[in-house]
Coordinates of C-alpha atoms in Angstrom, one line a residue:
M20 CA -8.6 -6.1 -7.0
T21 CA -7.5 -4.7 -3.8
I22 CA -7.7 -1.4 -2.7
T23 CA -3.6 -0.9 -2.3
N24 CA -3.7 -1.0 -6.3
Y25 CA -4.5 2.5 -6.6
S26 CA -5.0 4.1 -2.8
N27 CA -3.0 7.6 -2.0
F28 CA -2.2 5.3 1.3
Q29 CA 1.3 8.1 1.0
D30 CA -1.6 10.4 1.6
N31 CA -3.4 8.8 4.3
L32 CA -6.2 8.9 1.7
A33 CA -8.2 5.1 0.9
G34 CA -11.4 6.4 -0.7
V35 CA -14.2 8.5 -1.6
V36 CA -18.2 8.5 -0.8
I37 CA -20.2 11.1 -2.7
L38 CA -23.5 11.2 -1.3
A39 CA -26.3 10.9 -3.5
G40 CA -29.5 9.5 -2.2
G41 CA -30.9 12.4 -0.1
A42 CA -34.6 13.1 -0.9
S43 CA -34.0 17.0 -2.3
R44 CA -37.7 17.7 -1.8
R45 CA -36.7 21.5 -2.6
M46 CA -35.2 20.7 -5.2
G47 CA -37.8 19.4 -7.0
T48 CA -35.9 16.8 -8.5
P49 CA -32.4 14.6 -7.2
K50 CA -29.5 16.8 -7.0
A51 CA -27.3 14.4 -8.4
T52 CA -28.9 14.6 -11.2
L53 CA -28.7 18.6 -12.2
T54 CA -27.1 19.9 -15.0
L55 CA -23.7 22.5 -14.2
P56 CA -23.8 25.0 -16.9
T57 CA -21.2 23.1 -18.7
N58 CA -23.9 20.7 -19.5
E59 CA -22.3 17.6 -16.9
Q60 CA -24.3 16.6 -14.0
L61 CA -23.5 17.3 -10.5
L62 CA -22.8 13.3 -10.2
D63 CA -21.0 13.4 -13.0
Y64 CA -18.8 16.6 -11.8
H65 CA -17.9 14.6 -8.7
V66 CA -17.1 11.6 -10.1
R67 CA -14.7 13.0 -12.1
H68 CA -12.8 15.1 -9.7
S69 CA -12.4 12.3 -7.4
L70 CA -10.9 10.4 -9.7
N71 CA -8.0 12.5 -9.9
L72 CA -7.5 11.6 -6.6
N73 CA -6.3 7.9 -7.2
V74 CA -8.4 5.9 -4.9
P75 CA -11.9 4.2 -5.2
V76 CA -15.0 6.5 -5.6
M77 CA -18.3 4.8 -4.1
I78 CA -21.4 6.3 -5.1
A79 CA -24.1 5.9 -2.3
D80 CA -27.6 6.7 -4.1
N81 CA -29.9 4.9 -1.8
E82 CA -30.1 2.5 -4.5
R83 CA -31.7 4.9 -6.8
G84 CA -29.5 3.8 -9.9
F85 CA -28.0 7.2 -10.8
E86 CA -26.0 6.5 -13.9
V87 CA -22.5 7.3 -14.1
D88 CA -21.2 9.0 -18.0
S89 CA -19.7 6.4 -19.7
V90 CA -16.7 8.1 -20.5
L91 CA -15.9 8.2 -16.9
M92 CA -17.0 4.6 -16.0
D93 CA -14.7 2.7 -19.7
N94 CA -11.4 4.1 -18.6
E95 CA -9.4 0.5 -17.4
S96 CA -6.9 2.3 -16.0
Q97 CA -8.4 4.4 -13.4
P98 CA -9.7 3.5 -9.8
P99 CA -12.8 1.5 -9.5
I100 CA -16.1 3.7 -9.5
I101 CA -18.6 1.4 -7.5
H102 CA -22.2 1.7 -6.5
I103 CA -22.7 1.2 -3.1
A104 CA -26.0 0.1 -0.8
D105 CA -26.8 1.2 2.4
Y106 CA -25.8 -0.4 5.2
E107 CA -28.8 -2.6 6.5
V108 CA -29.0 -1.9 10.3
V109 CA -30.0 -5.0 12.5
N110 CA -32.6 -4.5 15.2
N111 CA -33.8 -7.4 17.4
D112 CA -33.0 -9.7 15.4
K113 CA -34.8 -7.9 12.1
K114 CA -32.7 -6.3 9.7
S115 CA -34.3 -2.7 8.6
K116 CA -33.2 0.3 6.3
T117 CA -32.7 3.6 8.5
G118 CA -31.4 5.8 5.8
G119 CA -29.8 8.7 6.8
A120 CA -26.0 9.7 5.6
L121 CA -24.2 7.6 8.6
V122 CA -25.4 4.3 7.2
A123 CA -24.2 5.6 3.5
I124 CA -20.7 6.1 5.1
E125 CA -20.6 3.0 7.3
S126 CA -21.1 1.2 4.5
A127 CA -18.5 2.7 2.6
L128 CA -16.2 2.0 5.0
Q129 CA -16.8 -1.7 5.0
T130 CA -16.2 -1.3 0.9
L131 CA -13.3 -0.3 1.9
I132 CA -12.1 -2.7 4.4
T133 CA -13.6 -5.3 2.2
L134 CA -11.5 -4.9 -1.0
N135 CA -8.4 -4.5 0.8
S136 CA -9.3 -8.2 2.8
S137 CA -6.9 -9.7 1.0
A138 CA -4.2 -7.4 1.2
A139 CA -0.6 -7.9 3.1
L140 CA -1.2 -7.1 7.0
E141 CA 0.8 -4.2 7.0
N142 CA -1.2 -2.5 4.5
K143 CA -4.3 -3.6 6.5
L144 CA -3.1 -1.5 9.4
L145 CA -2.1 1.5 7.4
L146 CA -5.5 1.4 6.3
Q147 CA -7.0 1.6 9.4
S148 CA -5.5 4.7 10.3
S149 CA -6.3 6.2 6.7
W150 CA -9.3 8.4 5.6
L151 CA -12.3 8.1 3.9
L152 CA -13.4 11.6 2.3
V153 CA -16.9 12.4 2.1
I154 CA -19.0 14.5 -0.1
S155 CA -22.0 15.3 -0.4
C156 CA -24.6 16.4 -3.3
D157 CA -25.0 19.7 -2.3
S158 CA -21.8 20.9 -2.8
L159 CA -19.7 22.3 -5.8
I160 CA -16.3 22.1 -3.7
P161 CA -14.2 20.0 -6.2
A162 CA -12.7 17.0 -4.2
T163 CA -9.2 17.4 -5.1
E164 CA -9.5 20.5 -3.0
L165 CA -11.5 19.5 -0.4
W166 CA -8.7 17.0 0.1
Q167 CA -6.1 19.4 0.0
N168 CA -7.8 21.5 2.5
L169 CA -8.9 19.1 5.2
Q170 CA -6.2 17.0 5.1
S171 CA -3.8 19.8 6.1
L172 CA -5.2 19.2 9.4
I173 CA -4.2 15.5 9.7
D174 CA -0.8 15.9 11.6
N175 CA -2.4 18.4 14.2
A176 CA -5.6 15.8 14.7
R177 CA -4.1 12.7 15.9
D178 CA -7.0 12.3 19.0
K179 CA -10.0 13.0 15.9
K180 CA -11.5 10.6 13.8
V181 CA -13.4 13.5 11.8
I182 CA -12.8 16.5 10.1
C183 CA -15.0 18.5 8.5
L184 CA -15.9 22.1 7.4
A185 CA -17.3 24.8 9.5
D186 CA -18.4 28.2 9.7
E187 CA -19.5 30.5 12.3
N188 CA -22.5 29.0 12.7
H189 CA -22.4 25.2 11.3
L190 CA -20.2 22.0 11.0
Y191 CA -21.1 20.5 7.9
P192 CA -20.4 16.8 8.6
L193 CA -20.9 15.7 5.2
L194 CA -17.5 17.6 3.2
G195 CA -15.5 16.0 5.5
I196 CA -13.1 13.2 6.0
Y197 CA -13.6 9.9 8.5
R198 CA -11.2 7.7 9.8
V199 CA -10.9 4.3 8.4
S200 CA -10.3 2.7 12.4
I201 CA -14.0 4.6 12.8
E202 CA -16.1 2.1 11.7
P203 CA -16.8 -0.3 14.1
D204 CA -17.6 2.2 16.5
L205 CA -20.3 3.6 13.7
K206 CA -21.9 0.2 13.3
A207 CA -22.5 -0.2 16.7
Y208 CA -24.1 3.6 17.0
V209 CA -26.3 3.0 13.7
D210 CA -27.1 -0.9 15.0
S211 CA -28.4 0.8 18.1
G212 CA -30.9 2.7 16.4
E213 CA -29.0 6.2 16.2
R214 CA -28.6 8.2 12.9
R215 CA -27.8 11.5 14.4
V216 CA -24.6 12.7 12.6
M217 CA -23.7 15.5 15.0
S218 CA -24.8 13.3 18.0
F219 CA -22.0 11.0 16.6
I220 CA -19.2 13.2 15.7
N221 CA -19.1 15.8 18.1
P222 CA -17.2 13.8 20.7
V223 CA -14.6 13.0 17.8
V224 CA -14.4 16.0 15.1
Q225 CA -11.8 18.9 14.4
T226 CA -13.3 21.3 12.3
V227 CA -11.8 23.3 9.3
Q228 CA -12.9 26.6 9.2
F229 CA -14.3 27.2 5.4
L230 CA -12.4 29.2 2.8
K231 CA -14.2 32.3 1.9
Q232 CA -15.0 31.5 -1.6
W233 CA -16.3 28.2 -1.0
Q234 CA -19.0 29.8 1.5
P235 CA -21.6 30.0 -1.9
L236 CA -20.8 26.9 -3.1
T237 CA -22.4 24.4 -1.1
N238 CA -25.6 23.9 0.8
F239 CA -27.8 24.6 -1.8
N240 CA -31.1 23.0 -1.8
T241 CA -33.7 25.1 -3.7
P242 CA -33.5 25.6 -8.1
A243 CA -32.4 29.4 -7.0
E244 CA -30.0 28.2 -5.1
F245 CA -28.3 26.0 -7.4
V246 CA -28.1 28.6 -10.1
H247 CA -26.2 30.9 -7.5
A248 CA -24.0 28.3 -6.7
C249 CA -23.2 27.7 -10.2
E250 CA -22.8 31.1 -11.2
A251 CA -20.2 31.5 -8.0
L252 CA -18.5 28.4 -9.5
R253 CA -18.0 30.0 -12.8
N254 CA -17.1 33.5 -11.4
I255 CA -14.0 31.3 -9.3
N256 CA -12.8 29.6 -12.5
T257 CA -12.5 32.4 -14.4
A258 CA -11.0 34.7 -12.3
L259 CA -8.1 31.4 -11.8
S260 CA -7.8 31.3 -15.4
R261 CA -6.8 35.0 -15.4
E262 CA -4.6 34.3 -12.9
I263 CA -2.7 31.8 -15.3

């Protein structure tokens, strides 16, 4: 199967990677397995929304084996859901896992390229100009809304290879899109032993200002912060239902 069976090439989106391999020390439990008030696990929440984008969905869980709800997995007509291992960095002819978000993103980019390896040349070239949507498991922002928000900057950021959310004080590179053509540069960076996200993206990043209603939905690291994020999401959904 090639990626062209599912990819939204017309929208420049090639795939989604959900980063679910963090240590979650302050949370006390893996964030991917947190349960929302609707009884849906956080990982399933992100997978469900990502599938609506009609592209392959990759789960980078540092080989922790987090399961996805069988209802989401068993639909043959939808894009594939793939668990991916982190990219193994090669240093001095010895393989060593460095960990961190960049090796997961590198693995996702390589997976997209491999899935498309048998496609026609024009589709391969189109893939290189397409984007990977990155979502971390410390957020409740739906993948569909995140992509719509970030996509609006693509035409005005042709010289950039990363577009991510930002507020007045911070960049959020794990809520962003990465151009597939950045893969060789990222591979060289992590192979050199580096894994600092900001150092890698700073020369090539374009930021998008956080939507006000998204601020409480992300960057939760403790149980209390997660509860607050869930309450904020419920309030947003309630307000939307009233508008409808």
